[in-house]
Tab-separated table of C-alpha atoms in Angstrom:
chain	number	residue	atom	x	y	z
W	1	MET	CA	3.810	24.575	-57.607
W	2	THR	CA	5.621	27.941	-57.527
W	3	ALA	CA	7.495	28.432	-54.286
W	4	VAL	CA	7.189	31.610	-52.258
W	5	VAL	CA	9.876	32.168	-49.637
W	6	LEU	CA	8.470	31.634	-46.148
W	7	ASN	CA	9.523	34.637	-44.083
W	8	VAL	CA	9.080	33.498	-40.506
W	9	SER	CA	10.021	36.869	-39.018
W	10	ASP	CA	7.276	38.811	-40.785
W	11	GLU	CA	3.776	38.432	-39.325
W	12	SER	CA	2.333	40.041	-42.460
W	13	VAL	CA	3.173	36.986	-44.555
W	14	ALA	CA	-0.296	35.506	-45.014
W	15	VAL	CA	0.161	32.678	-47.474
W	16	SER	CA	3.130	30.724	-48.766
W	17	GLU	CA	2.970	27.908	-51.284
W	18	HIS	CA	5.063	24.772	-51.222
W	19	ALA	CA	4.719	21.364	-52.831
W	20	VAL	CA	4.999	19.667	-49.432
W	21	VAL	CA	4.611	21.025	-45.914
W	22	ILE	CA	6.026	18.966	-43.056
W	23	ALA	CA	4.600	19.492	-39.567
W	24	GLY	CA	7.452	18.859	-37.135
W	25	GLY	CA	11.187	19.413	-37.394
W	26	GLY	CA	12.430	16.462	-35.349
W	27	PRO	CA	14.513	13.612	-36.794
W	28	THR	CA	11.703	12.248	-38.980
W	29	GLY	CA	10.620	15.622	-40.347
W	30	LEU	CA	14.182	16.727	-41.050
W	31	MET	CA	15.074	13.489	-42.828
W	32	LEU	CA	11.930	13.683	-44.944
W	33	ALA	CA	12.674	17.305	-45.857
W	34	ALA	CA	16.149	16.295	-47.010
W	35	GLU	CA	14.872	13.357	-49.070
W	36	LEU	CA	12.305	15.537	-50.849
W	37	THR	CA	14.834	18.287	-51.497
W	38	LEU	CA	17.322	15.824	-53.006
W	39	ALA	CA	14.523	14.856	-55.409
W	40	GLY	CA	13.995	18.494	-56.416
W	41	ILE	CA	10.764	19.018	-54.473
W	42	ASP	CA	9.945	22.371	-52.854
W	43	VAL	CA	9.318	21.651	-49.171
W	44	ALA	CA	8.919	23.668	-45.969
W	45	VAL	CA	9.092	22.511	-42.348
W	46	VAL	CA	6.930	23.952	-39.571
W	47	GLU	CA	8.533	23.548	-36.129
W	48	ARG	CA	7.274	24.804	-32.758
W	49	ARG	CA	10.767	25.109	-31.221
W	50	ALA	CA	12.891	28.204	-31.724
W	51	SER	CA	15.946	25.976	-32.323
W	52	GLN	CA	16.884	22.296	-32.383
W	53	GLU	CA	17.515	22.345	-28.633
W	54	LEU	CA	15.726	19.554	-26.753
W	55	ASP	CA	14.167	19.541	-23.317
W	56	GLY	CA	15.135	16.355	-21.518
W	57	SER	CA	16.235	12.959	-22.709
W	58	ARG	CA	15.363	11.403	-26.020
W	59	SER	CA	16.964	8.659	-28.084
W	60	GLY	CA	20.484	7.675	-27.156
W	61	GLY	CA	21.700	6.017	-30.327
W	62	LEU	CA	21.476	4.980	-33.958
W	63	HIS	CA	21.004	1.428	-35.136
W	64	SER	CA	23.037	-0.188	-37.883
W	65	ARG	CA	20.461	0.270	-40.649
W	66	THR	CA	20.006	3.943	-39.808
W	67	ILE	CA	23.761	4.440	-40.094
W	68	GLU	CA	23.582	2.697	-43.474
W	69	VAL	CA	20.788	5.059	-44.553
W	70	LEU	CA	22.989	8.035	-43.678
W	71	ASP	CA	25.863	6.365	-45.536
W	72	GLN	CA	23.596	6.032	-48.596
W	73	ARG	CA	23.349	9.834	-48.593
W	74	GLY	CA	27.061	10.366	-48.024
W	75	ILE	CA	26.769	11.911	-44.551
W	76	ALA	CA	27.392	9.000	-42.153
W	77	ASP	CA	30.907	10.184	-41.308
W	78	ARG	CA	29.525	13.363	-39.729
W	79	PHE	CA	27.638	11.348	-37.160
W	80	LEU	CA	30.320	8.711	-36.652
W	81	ALA	CA	32.775	11.478	-35.769
W	82	GLU	CA	30.650	12.619	-32.810
W	83	GLY	CA	29.197	9.328	-31.620
W	84	GLN	CA	30.759	6.203	-30.187
W	85	ALA	CA	30.551	3.004	-32.215
W	86	MET	CA	29.584	0.133	-29.942
W	87	GLN	CA	27.381	-2.924	-29.628
W	88	VAL	CA	24.124	-1.274	-28.556
W	89	GLN	CA	21.633	-3.927	-29.679
W	90	ALA	CA	19.746	-5.660	-26.881
W	91	PHE	CA	16.434	-7.402	-26.297
W	92	ALA	CA	15.014	-6.585	-22.857
W	93	GLY	CA	18.556	-6.009	-21.623
W	94	ILE	CA	19.921	-9.190	-23.223
W	95	PRO	CA	22.916	-8.170	-25.413
W	96	LEU	CA	22.756	-8.997	-29.121
W	97	ASP	CA	26.198	-8.782	-30.717
W	98	ILE	CA	26.083	-7.927	-34.449
W	99	SER	CA	29.841	-7.691	-35.003
W	100	ASP	CA	29.678	-10.711	-37.338
W	101	PHE	CA	26.918	-9.227	-39.532
W	102	PRO	CA	27.764	-8.598	-43.213
W	103	THR	CA	27.659	-4.790	-43.205
W	104	ARG	CA	30.260	-2.030	-42.969
W	105	HIS	CA	28.371	-0.802	-39.922
W	106	ASN	CA	28.101	-3.923	-37.789
W	107	TYR	CA	27.577	-1.854	-34.650
W	108	GLY	CA	25.317	0.823	-33.252
W	109	LEU	CA	26.239	4.420	-32.506
W	110	ALA	CA	25.892	5.936	-29.046
W	111	LEU	CA	24.750	9.465	-29.911
W	112	TRP	CA	22.192	11.584	-28.080
W	113	GLN	CA	19.217	12.785	-30.081
W	114	SER	CA	20.193	16.389	-29.349
W	115	GLN	CA	23.460	15.817	-31.231
W	116	PHE	CA	21.777	13.863	-34.020
W	117	GLU	CA	19.161	16.561	-34.604
W	118	ARG	CA	21.740	19.333	-34.606
W	119	MET	CA	23.829	17.645	-37.298
W	120	LEU	CA	20.794	16.598	-39.329
W	121	ALA	CA	19.453	20.168	-39.198
W	122	ALA	CA	22.817	21.457	-40.409
W	123	TRP	CA	22.614	19.168	-43.450
W	124	VAL	CA	19.028	20.243	-44.129
W	125	GLY	CA	20.217	23.852	-43.900
W	126	GLU	CA	22.920	23.161	-46.480
W	127	LEU	CA	20.198	21.826	-48.778
W	128	GLY	CA	18.316	25.112	-48.411
W	129	VAL	CA	15.131	23.866	-46.737
W	130	PRO	CA	13.125	26.693	-45.092
W	131	ILE	CA	12.027	26.014	-41.502
W	132	ALA	CA	9.242	28.115	-40.007
W	133	ARG	CA	10.203	28.150	-36.333
W	134	GLU	CA	8.016	28.972	-33.336
W	135	ARG	CA	5.008	27.953	-35.403
W	136	GLU	CA	2.682	24.956	-35.127
W	137	VAL	CA	0.169	23.421	-37.479
W	138	THR	CA	-3.220	24.002	-35.849
W	139	GLY	CA	-5.468	22.528	-38.542
W	140	PHE	CA	-5.960	22.013	-42.250
W	141	ALA	CA	-8.515	21.560	-44.999
W	142	GLN	CA	-7.802	19.426	-48.042
W	143	ASP	CA	-9.461	19.389	-51.443
W	144	ASP	CA	-8.837	17.692	-54.780
W	145	THR	CA	-5.830	19.866	-55.615
W	146	GLY	CA	-4.084	20.467	-52.311
W	147	VAL	CA	-4.135	21.250	-48.612
W	148	ASP	CA	-4.659	24.582	-46.831
W	149	VAL	CA	-2.567	24.417	-43.666
W	150	GLU	CA	-3.342	26.725	-40.749
W	151	LEU	CA	-0.508	27.807	-38.461
W	152	SER	CA	-0.385	29.372	-35.048
W	153	GLY	CA	0.088	33.122	-35.340
W	154	GLY	CA	-2.522	33.431	-38.073
W	155	GLN	CA	-0.405	32.327	-41.016
W	156	SER	CA	-1.496	29.753	-43.565
W	157	LEU	CA	0.286	27.634	-46.145
W	158	ARG	CA	-0.929	25.977	-49.322
W	159	ALA	CA	0.632	22.647	-50.261
W	160	ASP	CA	0.092	19.720	-52.563
W	161	TYR	CA	0.635	17.389	-49.587
W	162	LEU	CA	0.930	17.691	-45.808
W	163	VAL	CA	2.988	15.242	-43.758
W	164	GLY	CA	2.486	14.998	-40.007
W	165	CYS	CA	5.788	14.371	-38.259
W	166	ASP	CA	4.483	16.141	-35.170
W	167	GLY	CA	4.844	13.466	-32.521
W	168	GLY	CA	2.656	11.152	-30.517
W	169	ARG	CA	0.065	13.858	-29.801
W	170	SER	CA	-0.036	14.712	-33.515
W	171	VAL	CA	-2.433	17.508	-34.379
W	172	VAL	CA	-2.280	16.409	-38.015
W	173	ARG	CA	-3.336	12.848	-37.201
W	174	LYS	CA	-6.202	14.022	-35.008
W	175	ALA	CA	-7.403	16.614	-37.522
W	176	ALA	CA	-7.307	13.990	-40.268
W	177	GLY	CA	-9.575	11.746	-38.199
W	178	ILE	CA	-7.111	8.845	-38.332
W	179	GLU	CA	-7.693	6.388	-35.496
W	180	PHE	CA	-4.819	5.577	-33.135
W	181	PRO	CA	-5.638	2.180	-31.627
W	182	GLY	CA	-3.413	0.342	-29.204
W	183	TRP	CA	-2.801	-0.228	-25.528
W	184	ASP	CA	-3.094	2.209	-22.614
W	185	PRO	CA	-0.124	2.643	-20.251
W	186	THR	CA	0.436	0.223	-17.395
W	187	ARG	CA	3.724	1.699	-16.122
W	188	SER	CA	5.272	5.134	-15.867
W	189	TRP	CA	8.928	6.079	-15.543
W	190	LEU	CA	10.425	9.328	-14.290
W	191	ILE	CA	13.683	10.228	-16.005
W	192	ALA	CA	15.926	13.155	-15.149
W	193	GLU	CA	19.389	14.642	-14.809
W	194	VAL	CA	19.895	16.294	-11.420
W	195	GLU	CA	22.449	17.349	-8.857
W	196	MET	CA	22.586	15.559	-5.496
W	197	ASP	CA	24.166	16.474	-2.160
W	198	GLU	CA	24.946	12.804	-1.510
W	199	GLU	CA	26.260	10.314	-4.039
W	200	PRO	CA	23.742	7.525	-4.682
W	201	GLU	CA	24.540	3.877	-5.209
W	202	PHE	CA	24.859	3.607	-8.970
W	203	GLY	CA	23.331	0.612	-10.703
W	204	LEU	CA	20.083	-1.037	-11.731
W	205	ARG	CA	16.794	-0.855	-9.881
W	206	GLU	CA	13.481	-2.543	-10.704
W	207	GLY	CA	12.591	-1.366	-14.192
W	208	GLY	CA	15.327	1.276	-14.272
W	209	GLY	CA	18.542	2.505	-12.694
W	210	ILE	CA	20.771	5.358	-11.530
W	211	GLY	CA	24.033	6.348	-13.186
W	212	ARG	CA	26.487	9.147	-13.834
W	213	ALA	CA	25.527	11.638	-16.537
W	214	ALA	CA	27.917	12.831	-19.243
W	215	ASP	CA	28.398	15.954	-17.139
W	216	GLU	CA	29.963	14.376	-14.045
W	217	ARG	CA	28.312	16.942	-11.759
W	218	LEU	CA	24.969	15.402	-12.664
W	219	VAL	CA	23.244	12.125	-11.918
W	220	ARG	CA	20.950	10.561	-14.520
W	221	PHE	CA	18.208	8.140	-13.569
W	222	ALA	CA	15.114	6.402	-14.904
W	223	LEU	CA	12.878	4.958	-12.181
W	224	LEU	CA	9.419	3.426	-12.049
W	225	GLU	CA	6.722	5.583	-10.509
W	226	LYS	CA	3.986	4.305	-8.223
W	227	ASP	CA	1.214	5.929	-10.251
W	228	VAL	CA	0.599	5.576	-13.962
W	229	GLU	CA	-1.757	8.508	-14.539
W	230	HIS	CA	-0.441	12.086	-14.271
W	231	THR	CA	-2.124	15.377	-15.104
W	232	GLY	CA	0.840	17.753	-15.199
W	233	GLU	CA	4.496	17.992	-16.098
W	234	PRO	CA	6.929	16.256	-13.700
W	235	THR	CA	8.473	18.382	-10.951
W	236	LEU	CA	11.422	18.258	-8.557
W	237	GLU	CA	8.982	17.133	-5.883
W	238	ASP	CA	8.083	14.135	-8.063
W	239	VAL	CA	11.805	13.368	-8.381
W	240	SER	CA	12.235	13.449	-4.620
W	241	GLU	CA	9.212	11.201	-4.079
W	242	VAL	CA	10.295	8.523	-6.530
W	243	LEU	CA	13.848	8.411	-5.121
W	244	ILE	CA	12.514	8.032	-1.572
W	245	ALA	CA	10.111	5.309	-2.703
W	246	VAL	CA	12.910	3.344	-4.382
W	247	ASP	CA	15.964	4.020	-2.186
W	248	GLY	CA	14.509	5.456	1.022
W	249	THR	CA	16.191	8.834	0.465
W	250	ASP	CA	16.288	11.543	-2.172
W	251	TYR	CA	20.039	12.125	-1.652
W	252	GLY	CA	19.439	15.881	-1.282
W	253	VAL	CA	18.339	16.169	-4.905
W	254	HIS	CA	18.320	19.680	-6.392
W	255	SER	CA	19.001	21.758	-9.512
W	256	PRO	CA	17.517	19.493	-12.200
W	257	SER	CA	18.949	19.969	-15.676
W	258	TRP	CA	15.738	18.437	-17.024
W	259	ILE	CA	12.925	16.152	-15.901
W	260	SER	CA	10.785	14.019	-18.162
W	261	ARG	CA	8.401	11.094	-18.073
W	262	PHE	CA	7.497	8.204	-20.340
W	263	THR	CA	5.078	5.292	-20.170
W	264	ASP	CA	4.558	1.997	-21.913
W	265	MET	CA	1.593	3.308	-23.908
W	266	THR	CA	1.679	1.557	-27.290
W	267	ARG	CA	-0.353	2.792	-30.270
W	268	GLN	CA	-0.232	2.830	-34.065
W	269	ALA	CA	-2.171	4.853	-36.616
W	270	ALA	CA	-4.783	2.755	-38.390
W	271	SER	CA	-3.686	4.341	-41.665
W	272	TYR	CA	-0.549	6.260	-42.582
W	273	ARG	CA	-2.451	8.215	-45.207
W	274	LYS	CA	-5.736	10.017	-45.667
W	275	GLY	CA	-5.979	11.713	-49.058
W	276	ARG	CA	-3.236	14.313	-49.307
W	277	VAL	CA	-2.234	13.944	-45.654
W	278	LEU	CA	0.370	11.427	-44.488
W	279	LEU	CA	1.932	10.480	-41.153
W	280	ALA	CA	5.465	9.443	-40.214
W	281	GLY	CA	7.501	8.855	-37.073
W	282	ASP	CA	5.850	9.176	-33.662
W	283	ALA	CA	2.743	10.662	-35.280
W	284	ALA	CA	2.210	7.198	-36.784
W	285	HIS	CA	3.433	4.984	-33.926
W	286	VAL	CA	4.307	5.366	-30.237
W	287	HIS	CA	5.785	2.795	-27.890
W	288	PRO	CA	8.124	2.650	-24.886
W	289	PRO	CA	11.798	3.378	-25.595
W	290	GLN	CA	13.118	-0.073	-24.740
W	291	GLY	CA	15.410	-1.189	-27.549
W	292	GLY	CA	15.898	2.382	-28.810
W	293	GLN	CA	13.757	1.806	-31.892
W	294	GLY	CA	11.602	4.947	-32.083
W	295	LEU	CA	13.926	7.474	-33.724
W	296	ASN	CA	15.371	4.819	-36.016
W	297	THR	CA	11.946	3.687	-37.201
W	298	GLY	CA	10.917	7.293	-37.858
W	299	VAL	CA	14.007	8.123	-39.906
W	300	GLN	CA	13.436	5.012	-41.999
W	301	ASP	CA	9.756	5.973	-42.452
W	302	ALA	CA	11.012	9.218	-43.971
W	303	VAL	CA	13.434	7.510	-46.350
W	304	ASN	CA	10.705	5.140	-47.538
W	305	LEU	CA	8.196	7.953	-48.081
W	306	GLY	CA	10.429	10.698	-49.486
W	307	TRP	CA	11.180	9.412	-52.985
W	308	LYS	CA	7.651	8.083	-53.455
W	309	LEU	CA	6.059	11.394	-52.511
W	310	ALA	CA	8.541	13.232	-54.743
W	311	GLN	CA	7.599	11.124	-57.767
W	312	VAL	CA	3.889	11.708	-57.179
W	313	VAL	CA	4.384	15.464	-56.732
W	314	ASN	CA	6.418	15.818	-59.921
W	315	GLY	CA	4.005	13.673	-61.918
W	316	THR	CA	6.385	10.795	-62.580
W	317	SER	CA	4.214	8.275	-60.740
W	318	PRO	CA	0.477	8.027	-60.059
W	319	ASP	CA	-0.984	8.883	-56.684
W	320	GLY	CA	-1.392	5.186	-55.908
W	321	LEU	CA	2.363	4.843	-55.317
W	322	LEU	CA	1.776	6.498	-51.932
W	323	ASP	CA	-0.309	3.522	-50.843
W	324	THR	CA	2.861	1.409	-50.848
W	325	TYR	CA	4.185	3.607	-48.044
W	326	HIS	CA	1.525	2.323	-45.628
W	327	ALA	CA	1.732	-1.202	-47.044
W	328	GLU	CA	5.486	-1.383	-46.384
W	329	ARG	CA	6.006	0.653	-43.234
W	330	HIS	CA	2.909	-0.203	-41.187
W	331	PRO	CA	3.950	-3.874	-40.692
W	332	ILE	CA	7.480	-2.804	-39.717
W	333	ALA	CA	6.237	-0.504	-36.940
W	334	ALA	CA	3.641	-3.070	-35.858
W	335	ARG	CA	6.471	-5.486	-35.183
W	336	VAL	CA	8.365	-2.813	-33.253
W	337	LEU	CA	5.283	-2.280	-31.081
W	338	ARG	CA	4.999	-5.988	-30.351
W	339	ASN	CA	8.664	-6.432	-29.473
W	340	THR	CA	8.683	-3.422	-27.136
W	341	MET	CA	5.644	-4.901	-25.378
W	342	ALA	CA	7.693	-8.078	-24.924
W	343	HIS	CA	10.555	-6.005	-23.477
W	344	ILE	CA	8.179	-4.589	-20.873
W	345	ALA	CA	6.747	-8.021	-20.080
W	346	LEU	CA	10.273	-9.255	-19.329
W	347	GLY	CA	10.972	-6.309	-17.023
W	348	GLY	CA	9.425	-7.557	-13.780
W	349	SER	CA	11.627	-8.184	-10.720
W	350	ASP	CA	10.054	-11.309	-9.197
W	351	ASP	CA	11.359	-14.855	-9.553
W	352	ARG	CA	8.926	-15.766	-12.327
W	353	HIS	CA	10.052	-12.866	-14.504
W	354	GLN	CA	13.677	-13.722	-13.746
W	355	ALA	CA	13.038	-17.301	-14.892
W	356	LEU	CA	11.591	-15.950	-18.133
W	357	ARG	CA	14.615	-13.678	-18.648
W	358	ASP	CA	16.947	-16.591	-17.997
W	359	THR	CA	15.111	-18.619	-20.634
W	360	MET	CA	15.285	-15.771	-23.187
W	361	THR	CA	18.964	-15.214	-22.390
W	362	GLU	CA	19.686	-18.865	-23.115
W	363	LEU	CA	17.625	-18.760	-26.318
W	364	LEU	CA	19.236	-15.570	-27.631
W	365	GLY	CA	22.663	-16.964	-26.839
W	366	MET	CA	22.138	-19.456	-29.655
W	367	ASP	CA	23.424	-18.322	-33.023
W	368	GLU	CA	20.291	-18.464	-35.176
W	369	PRO	CA	17.882	-16.776	-32.683
W	370	ARG	CA	20.511	-14.108	-31.946
W	371	LYS	CA	20.926	-13.290	-35.623
W	372	ARG	CA	17.176	-13.255	-36.245
W	373	TYR	CA	16.358	-10.919	-33.370
W	374	ALA	CA	19.440	-8.745	-33.844
W	375	ALA	CA	18.550	-8.276	-37.529
W	376	MET	CA	15.040	-7.243	-36.504
W	377	MET	CA	16.184	-4.831	-33.782
W	378	SER	CA	18.951	-3.255	-35.897
W	379	GLY	CA	16.727	-2.767	-38.961
W	380	LEU	CA	19.049	-4.885	-41.107
W	381	GLY	CA	16.430	-7.612	-41.395
W	382	ILE	CA	13.655	-5.418	-42.821
W	383	HIS	CA	11.869	-7.206	-45.647
W	384	TYR	CA	9.184	-5.509	-47.729
W	385	ASP	CA	6.784	-7.959	-49.329
W	386	LEU	CA	7.389	-7.437	-53.049
W	387	GLY	CA	6.359	-10.943	-54.025
W	388	GLU	CA	8.119	-14.243	-54.515
W	389	GLY	CA	11.620	-14.434	-55.906
W	390	HIS	CA	15.273	-14.066	-55.018
W	391	PRO	CA	16.024	-13.488	-51.290
W	392	LEU	CA	17.307	-9.990	-52.156
W	393	LEU	CA	13.866	-8.872	-53.348
W	394	GLY	CA	12.426	-6.370	-50.879
W	395	ARG	CA	15.571	-6.355	-48.729
W	396	ARG	CA	18.376	-3.810	-48.306
W	397	MET	CA	21.008	-3.875	-51.010
W	398	PRO	CA	24.445	-4.767	-49.581
W	399	ASP	CA	27.105	-2.076	-49.890
W	400	LEU	CA	29.371	-3.936	-52.294
W	401	ASP	CA	32.740	-2.808	-53.608
W	402	LEU	CA	32.185	-2.620	-57.360
W	403	VAL	CA	34.476	-2.349	-60.348
W	404	THR	CA	33.248	-0.115	-63.194
W	405	ALA	CA	34.773	1.584	-66.211
W	406	ASP	CA	34.921	4.790	-64.146
W	407	GLY	CA	36.473	3.387	-61.003
W	408	ARG	CA	35.674	1.324	-57.923
W	409	PRO	CA	32.581	2.815	-56.295
W	410	ARG	CA	30.662	1.372	-53.370
W	411	VAL	CA	26.979	0.675	-53.985
W	412	PHE	CA	25.984	3.251	-51.369
W	413	ALA	CA	27.976	5.916	-53.219
W	414	LEU	CA	25.645	5.409	-56.179
W	415	LEU	CA	22.712	6.391	-53.939
W	416	HIS	CA	24.060	9.703	-52.624
W	417	GLU	CA	21.698	11.710	-54.819
W	418	ALA	CA	18.708	9.506	-53.903
W	419	ARG	CA	18.252	8.262	-57.475
W	420	PRO	CA	17.373	4.649	-58.372
W	421	VAL	CA	20.018	2.394	-59.872
W	422	LEU	CA	19.837	-0.545	-62.270
W	423	LEU	CA	23.049	-2.372	-61.490
W	424	ASN	CA	24.084	-4.677	-64.324
W	425	LEU	CA	26.560	-7.292	-63.135
W	426	GLY	CA	26.437	-9.358	-66.322
W	427	GLN	CA	27.453	-8.613	-69.888
W	428	PRO	CA	28.113	-4.841	-70.322
W	429	GLY	CA	25.519	-3.168	-72.509
W	430	GLY	CA	23.003	-5.927	-71.870
W	431	PHE	CA	20.204	-3.548	-70.846
W	432	ASP	CA	18.337	-0.844	-72.724
W	433	ILE	CA	16.257	1.305	-70.360
W	434	THR	CA	16.027	4.334	-72.644
W	435	PRO	CA	12.337	4.996	-71.704
W	436	TRP	CA	13.471	5.470	-68.062
W	437	ALA	CA	16.943	6.875	-68.700
W	438	ASN	CA	16.145	10.288	-67.202
W	439	ARG	CA	15.004	8.656	-63.953
W	440	VAL	CA	17.132	5.552	-63.409
W	441	GLN	CA	20.927	5.264	-63.436
W	442	LEU	CA	22.224	2.294	-65.444
W	443	ILE	CA	25.566	1.089	-64.092
W	444	ASP	CA	27.574	-1.722	-65.698
W	445	ALA	CA	29.792	-3.224	-63.017
W	446	GLN	CA	31.599	-6.299	-61.815
W	447	TYR	CA	31.556	-7.866	-58.374
W	448	ARG	CA	33.426	-11.064	-57.595
W	449	GLY	CA	32.842	-11.407	-53.854
W	450	ALA	CA	30.269	-13.328	-51.843
W	451	TRP	CA	26.653	-12.223	-51.485
W	452	GLU	CA	25.495	-12.417	-47.881
W	453	LEU	CA	22.501	-10.997	-46.004
W	454	PRO	CA	22.123	-10.496	-42.239
W	455	ALA	CA	20.429	-13.491	-40.570
W	456	LEU	CA	19.876	-15.233	-43.938
W	457	GLY	CA	23.516	-15.855	-44.794
W	458	ALA	CA	24.848	-16.533	-48.305
W	459	VAL	CA	22.542	-16.040	-51.299
W	460	THR	CA	22.968	-16.720	-55.012
W	461	ALA	CA	24.705	-13.967	-56.960
W	462	PRO	CA	22.244	-12.126	-59.263
W	463	THR	CA	23.093	-10.872	-62.726
W	464	ALA	CA	21.313	-7.544	-62.132
W	465	VAL	CA	19.435	-5.663	-59.404
W	466	LEU	CA	17.106	-2.666	-59.503
W	467	ILE	CA	17.760	-0.570	-56.394
W	468	ARG	CA	15.227	1.968	-55.158
W	469	PRO	CA	16.405	5.345	-53.759
W	470	ASP	CA	15.829	4.026	-50.220
W	471	GLY	CA	18.354	1.246	-50.845
W	472	TYR	CA	15.885	-1.649	-51.141
W	473	VAL	CA	15.886	-4.069	-54.059
W	474	ALA	CA	12.830	-3.767	-56.335
W	475	TRP	CA	13.791	-6.401	-58.944
W	476	VAL	CA	16.418	-9.122	-59.278
W	477	GLY	CA	17.725	-10.489	-62.569
W	478	GLU	CA	18.815	-14.101	-62.629
W	479	ARG	CA	20.137	-14.556	-66.182
W	480	THR	CA	16.906	-13.021	-67.517
W	481	GLN	CA	15.256	-9.620	-67.803
W	482	LEU	CA	11.788	-11.012	-67.127
W	483	GLY	CA	9.670	-8.532	-65.186
W	484	LEU	CA	12.121	-5.632	-65.375
W	485	ALA	CA	9.875	-3.324	-67.435
W	486	ASP	CA	6.994	-3.963	-65.032
W	487	ALA	CA	9.196	-3.189	-62.027
W	488	LEU	CA	10.493	0.015	-63.608
W	489	THR	CA	6.937	1.125	-64.355
W	490	THR	CA	5.617	0.193	-60.910
W	491	TRP	CA	8.274	2.070	-58.996
W	492	PHE	CA	9.507	4.788	-61.353
W	493	GLY	CA	6.601	5.601	-63.634
W	494	ALA	CA	5.449	4.790	-67.115
W	495	PRO	CA	8.023	4.683	-69.923
W	496	THR	CA	8.463	7.821	-71.947
W	497	ALA	CA	7.547	7.738	-75.636
W	498	ALA	CA	10.380	7.001	-78.037
């Protein structure tokens, strides 16, 4: 599709054409825009905010697998320079140390979403992605050849595909008629940064706590509210009421920097796709923030979807490849929903809940349960069901130090341009993938170290691996090339004629 520059400052611009339009310029939408652009796809982002500035608190950190994903694109150092590497993994407040996990990033990164978005947006800007700001998708109509996308302000866009990354109240999801089943809220938390005339007692409270904000003039808290249902945005009066209910005083609260609210509502889209419309991030799944999994899951949605959508748009792969996006990512988010529900269930303050927490603390103090749950929470244990075979199949490819004729690259360095890799670790020249040579990099390399996966431990060394652009292994060679042509065709399109 021929691209027309989207001029967001000119109300007379009636129609602009792009291969993909993304509704929402948060972490998921930005990451998806970058992935598509790296694959040569013309994409535009529609974002209601005038800038990347955020109102209130959002995610406070990146998990290990998300850091790896950024490392696969060669930009992890930007984020590591501003964040603080630390052990952030926890299950319902029970620490899960991953410092012994086999990854370069065996830690999490304390980094506010406002910082993460700003740096991600800067990268997207370097890639030249247009962002239509102060605009929202208000509706769409799809046909056999594309999607007409209506925007606030009277503009419209034409795209091959529309992706809703527009949050839990997603207009795209609702307009597509995709059901959003799940569980209604049972608890509500008020969260804010405020000034106080009196210093409170810092520490935990039932279901929350009070602490010092990064700006030492401010106090940050998250506290349970008495009521679950609310009709309006939270106010300073609500802040005062919840403080009095919990501590008997509001400490002379005033001058809020921001006030927000979240609940334990838990829902997931019944389908991540309807025709030419797809969902990712909070538009596809919402849950309470316990465990800090929302932003991380959304970013990894984007990395799973991006290369697949690019190959369908450019005609390399059939439309059916997009069905693997739902098949792979829906179960991952479903598990996130279930474990956050367990977090909430462990959050009560009575003796029975404390007994349950004590039991879970003892269980997760054991090596095997700790590794299993830490791998799940960190994203390092993600396993896409690609059939029976070697333990690497469907799992993240380790970032090995390789030896090649051209130097000593890391595996992740081979993925910087988001192109698939057939890594031959056996006899050099043992593979001929000429029919896919313009799509797949063939790298002859040596690796003499151990092969180890988080939670699983040591695995048998393969002779070759086919690595998808998202870093997951699509085929494993064990002294044979059986099934390689099928895997190449399934994931990267039919072979070209000789």
